[in-house]
Backbone as a chain_set.jsonl record, in Angstrom:
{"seq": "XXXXXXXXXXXXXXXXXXXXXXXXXXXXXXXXXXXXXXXXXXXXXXXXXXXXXXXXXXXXXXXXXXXXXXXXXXXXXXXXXXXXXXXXXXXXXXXXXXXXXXXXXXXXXXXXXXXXXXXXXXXXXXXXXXXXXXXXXXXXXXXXXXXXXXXXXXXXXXXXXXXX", "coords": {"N": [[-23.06, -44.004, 139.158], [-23.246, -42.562, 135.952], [-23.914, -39.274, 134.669], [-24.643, -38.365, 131.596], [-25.723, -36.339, 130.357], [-25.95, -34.1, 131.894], [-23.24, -33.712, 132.401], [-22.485, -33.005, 129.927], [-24.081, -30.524, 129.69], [-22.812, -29.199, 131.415], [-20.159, -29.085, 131.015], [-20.754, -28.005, 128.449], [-21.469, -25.014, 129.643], [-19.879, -24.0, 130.548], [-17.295, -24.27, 128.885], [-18.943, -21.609, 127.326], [-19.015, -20.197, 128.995], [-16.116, -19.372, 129.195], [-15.635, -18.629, 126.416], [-16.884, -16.481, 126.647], [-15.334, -14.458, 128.458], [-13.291, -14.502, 127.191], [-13.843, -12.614, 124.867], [-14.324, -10.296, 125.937], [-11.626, -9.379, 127.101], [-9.401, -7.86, 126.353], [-7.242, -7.651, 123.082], [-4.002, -9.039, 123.651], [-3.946, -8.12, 126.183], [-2.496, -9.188, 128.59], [-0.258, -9.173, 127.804], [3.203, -8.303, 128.69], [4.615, -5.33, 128.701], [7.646, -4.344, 126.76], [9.139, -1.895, 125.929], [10.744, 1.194, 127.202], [9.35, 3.66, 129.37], [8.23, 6.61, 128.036], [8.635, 10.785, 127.16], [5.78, 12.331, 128.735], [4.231, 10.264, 129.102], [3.63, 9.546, 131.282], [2.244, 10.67, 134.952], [1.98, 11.961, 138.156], [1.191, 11.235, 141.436], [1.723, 12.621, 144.552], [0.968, 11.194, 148.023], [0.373, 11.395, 151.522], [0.967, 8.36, 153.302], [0.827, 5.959, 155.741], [3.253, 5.598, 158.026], [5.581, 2.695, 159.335], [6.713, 3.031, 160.936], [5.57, 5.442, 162.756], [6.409, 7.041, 165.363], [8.971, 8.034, 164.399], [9.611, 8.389, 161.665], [7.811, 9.638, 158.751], [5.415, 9.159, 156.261], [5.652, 8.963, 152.85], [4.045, 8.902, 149.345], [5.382, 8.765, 146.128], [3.013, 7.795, 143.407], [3.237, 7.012, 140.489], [2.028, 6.563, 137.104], [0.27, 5.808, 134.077], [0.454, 5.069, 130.919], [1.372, 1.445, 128.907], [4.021, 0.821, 129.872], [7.296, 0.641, 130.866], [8.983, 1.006, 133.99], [12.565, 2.05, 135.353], [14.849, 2.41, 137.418], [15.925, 5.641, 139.376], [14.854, 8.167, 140.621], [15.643, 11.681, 139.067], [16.984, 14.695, 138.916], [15.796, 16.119, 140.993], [13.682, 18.683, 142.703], [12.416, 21.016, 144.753], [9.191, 22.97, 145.923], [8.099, 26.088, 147.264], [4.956, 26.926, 149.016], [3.913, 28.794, 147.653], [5.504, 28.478, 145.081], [8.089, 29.52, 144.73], [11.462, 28.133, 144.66], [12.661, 25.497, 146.701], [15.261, 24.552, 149.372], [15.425, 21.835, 149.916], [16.971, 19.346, 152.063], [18.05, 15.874, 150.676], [18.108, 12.411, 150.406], [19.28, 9.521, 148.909], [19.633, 7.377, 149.263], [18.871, 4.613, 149.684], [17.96, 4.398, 147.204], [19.68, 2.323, 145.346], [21.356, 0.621, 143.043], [20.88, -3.011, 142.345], [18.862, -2.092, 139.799], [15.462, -2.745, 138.857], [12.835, -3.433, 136.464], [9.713, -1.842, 136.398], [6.381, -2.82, 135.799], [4.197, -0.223, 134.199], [0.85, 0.986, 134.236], [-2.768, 1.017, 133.317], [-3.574, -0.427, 135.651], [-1.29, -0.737, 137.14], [0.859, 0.766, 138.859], [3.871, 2.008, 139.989], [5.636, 3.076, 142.768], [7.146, 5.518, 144.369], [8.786, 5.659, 147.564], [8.963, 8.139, 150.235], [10.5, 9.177, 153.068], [10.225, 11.013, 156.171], [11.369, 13.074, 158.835], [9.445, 12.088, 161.422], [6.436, 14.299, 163.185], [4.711, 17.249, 163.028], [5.778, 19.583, 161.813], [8.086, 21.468, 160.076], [8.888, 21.736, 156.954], [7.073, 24.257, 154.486], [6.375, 22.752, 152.03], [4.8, 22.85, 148.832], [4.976, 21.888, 146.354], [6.671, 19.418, 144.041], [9.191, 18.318, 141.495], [10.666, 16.267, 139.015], [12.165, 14.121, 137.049], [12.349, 10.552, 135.394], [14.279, 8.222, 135.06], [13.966, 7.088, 132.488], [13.388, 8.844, 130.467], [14.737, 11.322, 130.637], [13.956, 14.08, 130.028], [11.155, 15.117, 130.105], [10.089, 16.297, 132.31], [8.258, 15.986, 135.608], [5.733, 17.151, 137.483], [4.536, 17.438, 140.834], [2.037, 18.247, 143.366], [2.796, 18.411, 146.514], [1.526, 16.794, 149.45], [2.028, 18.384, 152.28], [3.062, 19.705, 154.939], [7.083, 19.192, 155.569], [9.434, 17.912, 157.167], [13.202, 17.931, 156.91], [16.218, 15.301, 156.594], [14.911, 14.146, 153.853], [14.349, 10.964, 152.629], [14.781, 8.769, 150.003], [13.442, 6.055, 147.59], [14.188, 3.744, 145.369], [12.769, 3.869, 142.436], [9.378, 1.296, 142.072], [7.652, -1.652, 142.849], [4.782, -1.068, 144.53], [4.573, -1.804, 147.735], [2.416, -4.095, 150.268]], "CA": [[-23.949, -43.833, 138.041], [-23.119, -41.329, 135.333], [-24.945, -38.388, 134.255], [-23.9, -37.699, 130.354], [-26.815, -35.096, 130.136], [-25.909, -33.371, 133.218], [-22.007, -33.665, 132.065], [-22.601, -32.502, 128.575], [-24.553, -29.352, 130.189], [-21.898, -28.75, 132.274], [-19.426, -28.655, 130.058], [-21.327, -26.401, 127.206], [-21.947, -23.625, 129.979], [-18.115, -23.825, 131.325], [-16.939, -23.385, 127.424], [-19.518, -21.144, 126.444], [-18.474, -18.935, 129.987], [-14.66, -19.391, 128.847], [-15.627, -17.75, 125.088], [-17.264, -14.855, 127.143], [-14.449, -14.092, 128.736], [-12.121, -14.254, 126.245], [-14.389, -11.816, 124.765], [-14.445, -9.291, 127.284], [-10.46, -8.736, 127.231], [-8.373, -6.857, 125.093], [-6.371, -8.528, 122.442], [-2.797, -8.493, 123.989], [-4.265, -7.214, 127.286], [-1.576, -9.655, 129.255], [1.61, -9.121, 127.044], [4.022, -7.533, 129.419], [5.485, -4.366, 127.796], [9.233, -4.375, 126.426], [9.473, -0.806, 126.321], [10.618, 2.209, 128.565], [8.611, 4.98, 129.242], [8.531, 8.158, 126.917], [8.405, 11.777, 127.709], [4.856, 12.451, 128.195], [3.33, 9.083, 129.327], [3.581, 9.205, 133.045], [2.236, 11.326, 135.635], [3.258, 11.66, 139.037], [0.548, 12.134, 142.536], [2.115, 12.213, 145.868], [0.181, 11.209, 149.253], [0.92, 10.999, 152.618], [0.954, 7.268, 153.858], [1.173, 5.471, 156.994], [4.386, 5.188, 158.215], [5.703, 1.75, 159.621], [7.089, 3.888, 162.767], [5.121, 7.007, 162.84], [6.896, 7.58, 166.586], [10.604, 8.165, 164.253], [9.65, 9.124, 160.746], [6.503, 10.031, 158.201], [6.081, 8.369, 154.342], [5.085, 10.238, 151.401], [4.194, 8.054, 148.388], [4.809, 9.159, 144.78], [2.289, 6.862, 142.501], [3.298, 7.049, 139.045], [0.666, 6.182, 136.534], [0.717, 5.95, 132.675], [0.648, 3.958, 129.712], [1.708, 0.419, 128.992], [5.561, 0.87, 129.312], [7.874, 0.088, 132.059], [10.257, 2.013, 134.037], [13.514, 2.082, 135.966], [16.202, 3.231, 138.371], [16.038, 6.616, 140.864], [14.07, 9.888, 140.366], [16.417, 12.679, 138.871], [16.717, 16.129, 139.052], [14.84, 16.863, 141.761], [13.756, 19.998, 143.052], [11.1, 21.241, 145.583], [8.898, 24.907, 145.61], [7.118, 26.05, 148.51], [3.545, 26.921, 148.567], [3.679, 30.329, 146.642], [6.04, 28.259, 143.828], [9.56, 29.705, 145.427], [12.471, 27.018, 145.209], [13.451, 25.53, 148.081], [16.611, 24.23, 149.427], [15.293, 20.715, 151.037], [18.224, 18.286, 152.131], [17.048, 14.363, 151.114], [19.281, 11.309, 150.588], [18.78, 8.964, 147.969], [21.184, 5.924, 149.245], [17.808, 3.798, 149.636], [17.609, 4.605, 145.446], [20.871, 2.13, 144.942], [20.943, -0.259, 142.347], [20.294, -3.155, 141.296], [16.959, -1.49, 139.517], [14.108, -3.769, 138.411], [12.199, -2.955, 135.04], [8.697, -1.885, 136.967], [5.455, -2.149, 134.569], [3.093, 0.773, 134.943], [-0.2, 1.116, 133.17], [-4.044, 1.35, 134.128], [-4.007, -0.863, 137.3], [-0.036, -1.062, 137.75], [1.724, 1.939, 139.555], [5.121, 2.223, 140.417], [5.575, 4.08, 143.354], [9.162, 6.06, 145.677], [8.371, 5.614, 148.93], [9.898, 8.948, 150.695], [10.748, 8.943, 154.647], [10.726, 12.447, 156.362], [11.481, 12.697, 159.993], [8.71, 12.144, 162.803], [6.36, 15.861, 163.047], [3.713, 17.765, 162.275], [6.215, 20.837, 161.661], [8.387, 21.414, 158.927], [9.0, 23.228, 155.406], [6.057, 24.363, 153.783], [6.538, 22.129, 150.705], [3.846, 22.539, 147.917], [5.336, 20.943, 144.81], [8.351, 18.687, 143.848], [9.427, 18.588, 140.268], [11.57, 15.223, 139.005], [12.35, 13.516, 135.949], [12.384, 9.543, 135.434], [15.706, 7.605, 133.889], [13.574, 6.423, 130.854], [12.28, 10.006, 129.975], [15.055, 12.274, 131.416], [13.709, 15.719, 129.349], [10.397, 15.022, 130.81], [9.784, 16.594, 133.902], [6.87, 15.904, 136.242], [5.355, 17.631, 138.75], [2.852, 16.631, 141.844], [1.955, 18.684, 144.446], [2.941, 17.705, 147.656], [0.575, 17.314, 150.287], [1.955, 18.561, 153.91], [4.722, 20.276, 155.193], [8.13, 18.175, 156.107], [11.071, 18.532, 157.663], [14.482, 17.19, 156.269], [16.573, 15.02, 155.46], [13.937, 13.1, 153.016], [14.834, 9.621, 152.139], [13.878, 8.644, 148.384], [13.847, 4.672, 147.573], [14.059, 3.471, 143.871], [11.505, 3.385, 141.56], [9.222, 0.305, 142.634], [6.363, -1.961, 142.828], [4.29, -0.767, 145.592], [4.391, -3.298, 149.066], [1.367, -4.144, 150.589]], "C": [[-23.603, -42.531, 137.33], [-24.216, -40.875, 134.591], [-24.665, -37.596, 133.039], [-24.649, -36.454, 130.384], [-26.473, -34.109, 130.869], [-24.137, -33.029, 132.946], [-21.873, -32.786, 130.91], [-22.791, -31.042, 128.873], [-23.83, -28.085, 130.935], [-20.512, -27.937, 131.427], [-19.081, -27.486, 129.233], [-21.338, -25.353, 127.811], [-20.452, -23.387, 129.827], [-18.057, -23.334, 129.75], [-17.973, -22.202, 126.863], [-18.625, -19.474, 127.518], [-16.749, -18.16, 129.426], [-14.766, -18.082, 127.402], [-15.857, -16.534, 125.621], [-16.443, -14.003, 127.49], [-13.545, -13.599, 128.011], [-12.23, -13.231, 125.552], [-13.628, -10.432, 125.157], [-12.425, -8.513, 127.114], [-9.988, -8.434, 126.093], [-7.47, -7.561, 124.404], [-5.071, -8.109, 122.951], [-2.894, -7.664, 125.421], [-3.232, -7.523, 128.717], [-0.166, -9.437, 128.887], [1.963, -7.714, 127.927], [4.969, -6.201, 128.434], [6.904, -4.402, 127.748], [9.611, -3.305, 126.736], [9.487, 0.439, 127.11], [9.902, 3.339, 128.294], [8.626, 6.362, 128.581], [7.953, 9.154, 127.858], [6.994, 11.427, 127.072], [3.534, 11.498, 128.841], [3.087, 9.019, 130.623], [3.2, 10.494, 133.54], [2.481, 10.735, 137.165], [1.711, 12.159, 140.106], [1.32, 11.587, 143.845], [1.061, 12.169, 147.07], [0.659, 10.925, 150.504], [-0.011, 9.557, 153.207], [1.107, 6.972, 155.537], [1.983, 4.682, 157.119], [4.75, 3.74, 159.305], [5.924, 1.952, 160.959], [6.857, 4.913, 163.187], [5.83, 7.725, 164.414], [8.095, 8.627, 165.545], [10.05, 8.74, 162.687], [7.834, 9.058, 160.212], [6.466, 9.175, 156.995], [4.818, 9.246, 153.955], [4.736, 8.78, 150.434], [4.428, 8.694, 147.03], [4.533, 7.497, 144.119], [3.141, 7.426, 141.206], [2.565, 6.577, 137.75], [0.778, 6.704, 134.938], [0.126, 5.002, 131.616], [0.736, 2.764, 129.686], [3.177, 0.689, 128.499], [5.977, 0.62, 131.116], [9.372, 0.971, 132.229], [11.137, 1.52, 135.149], [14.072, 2.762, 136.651], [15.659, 4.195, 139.414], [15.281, 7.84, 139.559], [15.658, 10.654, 140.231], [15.792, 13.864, 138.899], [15.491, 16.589, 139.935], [14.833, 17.575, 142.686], [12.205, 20.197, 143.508], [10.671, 23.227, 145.337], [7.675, 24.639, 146.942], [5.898, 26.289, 147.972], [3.368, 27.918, 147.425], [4.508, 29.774, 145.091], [7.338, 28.665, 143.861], [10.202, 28.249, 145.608], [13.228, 27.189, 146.504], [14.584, 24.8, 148.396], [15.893, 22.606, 150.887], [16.255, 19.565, 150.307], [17.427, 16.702, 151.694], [18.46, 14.091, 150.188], [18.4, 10.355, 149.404], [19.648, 7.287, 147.69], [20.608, 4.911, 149.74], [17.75, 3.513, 147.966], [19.077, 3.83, 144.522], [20.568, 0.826, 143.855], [21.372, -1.634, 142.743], [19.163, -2.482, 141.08], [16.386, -2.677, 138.748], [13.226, -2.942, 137.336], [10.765, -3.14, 136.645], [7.265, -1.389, 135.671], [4.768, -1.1, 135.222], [2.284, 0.614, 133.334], [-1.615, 1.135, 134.333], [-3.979, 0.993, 135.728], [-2.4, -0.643, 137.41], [0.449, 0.435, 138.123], [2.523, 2.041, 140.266], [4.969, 3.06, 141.437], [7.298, 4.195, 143.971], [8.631, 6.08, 146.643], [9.709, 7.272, 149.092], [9.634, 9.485, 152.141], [10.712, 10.21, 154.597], [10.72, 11.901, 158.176], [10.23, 13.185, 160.732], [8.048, 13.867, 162.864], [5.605, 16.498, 162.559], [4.422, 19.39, 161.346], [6.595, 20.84, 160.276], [8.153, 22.242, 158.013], [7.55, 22.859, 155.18], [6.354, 24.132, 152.495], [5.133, 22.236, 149.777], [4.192, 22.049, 146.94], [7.076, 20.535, 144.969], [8.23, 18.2, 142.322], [10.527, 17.05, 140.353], [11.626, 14.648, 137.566], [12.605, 11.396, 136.377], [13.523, 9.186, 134.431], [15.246, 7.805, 132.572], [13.376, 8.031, 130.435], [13.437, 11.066, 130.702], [14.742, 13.887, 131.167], [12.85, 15.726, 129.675], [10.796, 15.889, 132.092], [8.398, 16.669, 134.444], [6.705, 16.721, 137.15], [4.022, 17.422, 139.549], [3.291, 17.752, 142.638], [1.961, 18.056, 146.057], [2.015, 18.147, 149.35], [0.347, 17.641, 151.807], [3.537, 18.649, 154.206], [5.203, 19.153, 155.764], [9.614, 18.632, 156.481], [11.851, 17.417, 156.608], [14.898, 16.708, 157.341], [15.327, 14.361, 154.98], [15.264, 12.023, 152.454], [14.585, 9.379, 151.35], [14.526, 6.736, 148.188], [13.58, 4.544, 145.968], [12.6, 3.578, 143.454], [11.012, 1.895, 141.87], [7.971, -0.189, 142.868], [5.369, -1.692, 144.199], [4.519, -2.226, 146.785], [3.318, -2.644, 149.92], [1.553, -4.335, 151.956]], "O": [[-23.638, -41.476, 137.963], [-25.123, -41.51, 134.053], [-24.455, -36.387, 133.137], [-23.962, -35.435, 130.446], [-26.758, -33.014, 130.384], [-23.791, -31.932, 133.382], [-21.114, -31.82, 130.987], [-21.937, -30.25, 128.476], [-24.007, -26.872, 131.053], [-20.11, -26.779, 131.314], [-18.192, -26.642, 129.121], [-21.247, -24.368, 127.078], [-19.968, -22.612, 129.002], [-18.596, -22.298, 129.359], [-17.671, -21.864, 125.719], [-18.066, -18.433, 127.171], [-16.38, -16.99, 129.323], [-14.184, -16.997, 127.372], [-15.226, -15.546, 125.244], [-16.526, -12.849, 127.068], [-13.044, -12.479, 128.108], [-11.195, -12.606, 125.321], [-12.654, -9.821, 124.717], [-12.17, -7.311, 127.043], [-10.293, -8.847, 124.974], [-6.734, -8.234, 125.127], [-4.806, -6.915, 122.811], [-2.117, -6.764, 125.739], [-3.061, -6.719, 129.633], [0.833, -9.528, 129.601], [1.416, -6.611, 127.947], [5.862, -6.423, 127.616], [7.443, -4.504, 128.85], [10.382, -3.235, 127.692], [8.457, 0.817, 127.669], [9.829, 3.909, 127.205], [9.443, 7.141, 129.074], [7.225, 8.951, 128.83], [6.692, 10.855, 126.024], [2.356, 11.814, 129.012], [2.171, 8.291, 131.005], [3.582, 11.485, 132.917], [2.935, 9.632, 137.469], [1.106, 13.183, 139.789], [1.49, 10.397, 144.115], [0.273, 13.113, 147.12], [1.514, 10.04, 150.52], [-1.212, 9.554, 153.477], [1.482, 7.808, 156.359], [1.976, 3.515, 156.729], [3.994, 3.773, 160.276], [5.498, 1.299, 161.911], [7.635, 5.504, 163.935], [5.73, 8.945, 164.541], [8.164, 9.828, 165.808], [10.186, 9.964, 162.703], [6.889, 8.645, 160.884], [7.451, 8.49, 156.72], [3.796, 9.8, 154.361], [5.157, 7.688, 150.817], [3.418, 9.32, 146.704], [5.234, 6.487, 144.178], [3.66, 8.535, 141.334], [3.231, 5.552, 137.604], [1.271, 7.787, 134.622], [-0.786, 4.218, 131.878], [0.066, 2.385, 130.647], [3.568, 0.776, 127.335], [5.29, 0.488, 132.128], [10.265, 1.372, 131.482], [10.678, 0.665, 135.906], [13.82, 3.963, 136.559], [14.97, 3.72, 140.318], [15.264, 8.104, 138.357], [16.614, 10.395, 140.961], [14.592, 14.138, 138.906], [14.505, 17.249, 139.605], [15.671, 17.46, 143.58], [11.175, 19.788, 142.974], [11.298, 24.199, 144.915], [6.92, 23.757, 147.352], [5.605, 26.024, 146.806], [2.694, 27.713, 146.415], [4.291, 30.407, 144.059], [7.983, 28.179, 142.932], [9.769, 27.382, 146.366], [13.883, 28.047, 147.096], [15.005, 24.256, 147.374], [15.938, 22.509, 152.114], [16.411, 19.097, 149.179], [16.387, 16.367, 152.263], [19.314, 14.783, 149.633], [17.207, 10.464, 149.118], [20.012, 6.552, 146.772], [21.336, 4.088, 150.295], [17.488, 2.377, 147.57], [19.546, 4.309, 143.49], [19.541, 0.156, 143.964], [22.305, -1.617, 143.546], [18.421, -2.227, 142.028], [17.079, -3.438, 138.073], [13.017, -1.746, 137.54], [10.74, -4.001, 137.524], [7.099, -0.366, 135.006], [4.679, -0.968, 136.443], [2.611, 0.364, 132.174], [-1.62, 1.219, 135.562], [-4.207, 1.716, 136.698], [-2.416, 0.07, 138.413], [0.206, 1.248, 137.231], [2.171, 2.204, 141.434], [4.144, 3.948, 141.224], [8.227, 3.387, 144.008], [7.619, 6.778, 146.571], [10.753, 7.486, 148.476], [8.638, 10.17, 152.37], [10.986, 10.826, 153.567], [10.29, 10.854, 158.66], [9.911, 14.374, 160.748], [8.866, 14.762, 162.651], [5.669, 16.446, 161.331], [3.804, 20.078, 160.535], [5.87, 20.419, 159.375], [7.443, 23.246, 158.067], [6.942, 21.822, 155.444], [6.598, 25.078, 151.746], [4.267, 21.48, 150.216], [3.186, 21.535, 146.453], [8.075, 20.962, 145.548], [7.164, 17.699, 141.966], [11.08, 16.715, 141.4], [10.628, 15.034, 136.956], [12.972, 11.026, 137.493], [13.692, 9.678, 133.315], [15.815, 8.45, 131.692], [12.872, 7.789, 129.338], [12.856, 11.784, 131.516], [15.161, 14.778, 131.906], [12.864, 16.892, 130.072], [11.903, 15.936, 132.629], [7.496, 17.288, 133.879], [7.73, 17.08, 137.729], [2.87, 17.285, 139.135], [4.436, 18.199, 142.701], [1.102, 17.317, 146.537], [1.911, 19.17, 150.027], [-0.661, 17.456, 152.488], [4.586, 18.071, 153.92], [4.525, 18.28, 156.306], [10.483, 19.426, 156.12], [11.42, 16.524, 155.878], [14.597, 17.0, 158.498], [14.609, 13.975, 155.901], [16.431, 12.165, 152.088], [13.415, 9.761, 151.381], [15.624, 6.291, 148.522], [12.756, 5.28, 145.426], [11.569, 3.387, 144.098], [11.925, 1.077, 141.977], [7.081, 0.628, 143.105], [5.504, -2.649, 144.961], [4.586, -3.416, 146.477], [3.156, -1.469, 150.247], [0.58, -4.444, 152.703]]}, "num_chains": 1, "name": "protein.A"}
């Protein structure tokens, strides 16, 4: 037995819910960005993560966070300062950071992050900041404060969509 009244009703909310929605978002709020990141648009926070083998090494994360643009390849020019702001001389490897590279979007919710390995340890340099530039933006330079001393070598992995 059908129920047009009860169908009809059904219907009108579902489309009326659908218009609401449609509402609600931003014209162009799905269109994937074409272009790479400009000096300016990105910032940079590092945190210490939980490492997959905390017995053998540590992980760092840098987030990256910005605009609607999309970025690429390996962190350049980078350079560490201890706590007082003194450059320091820390060894890290970057032969995780090999290409191919993957266009990665960043914007409100999306954030690229470098995963970066240090070895196993509560010891280690007294690292307070690390300074870096991104391919797209190489006159840029960022800086995050880094949050907990580390020994060397550091491992650095491409630019990249976070894994869960």
């Amino acid at each position: 037995m059908k129920k047009p009244g009860l169908w009809r009703a059904v219907t009108t909310a579902a489309l009326a819910g659908a218009a609401v929605l449609t509402a609600v978002v931003p014209a162009g709020a799905d269109v994937r960005p074409t272009r790479p990141c400009a000096a300016g648009e990105i910032s940079a926070e590092i945190g210490e993560g939980r490492s997959p083998n905390p017995s053998t090494s540590r992980l760092f994360t840098i987030s990256l966070k910005g605009v609607s643009c999309l970025l690429s390849g390996a962190l350049d020019y980078i350079r560490f300062y201890d706590t007082s702001g003194r450059p320091m001389d820390v060894r890290f490897s970057d032969k995780f950071a090999v290409a191919p590279f993957e266009n990665v979007w960043v914007d409100d919710f999306r954030r690229p992050v470098v995963y970066v390995s240090a070895p196993a340890g509560n010891g280690g340099m007294p690292i307070g900041s690390m300074t870096f530039s991104v391919p797209t933006a190489p006159e840029s330079e960022l800086t995050a404060a880094w949050p907990a001393p580390a020994g060397g070598p550091l491992m650095l992995t491409k630019i990249m969509r976070p894994v869960s």
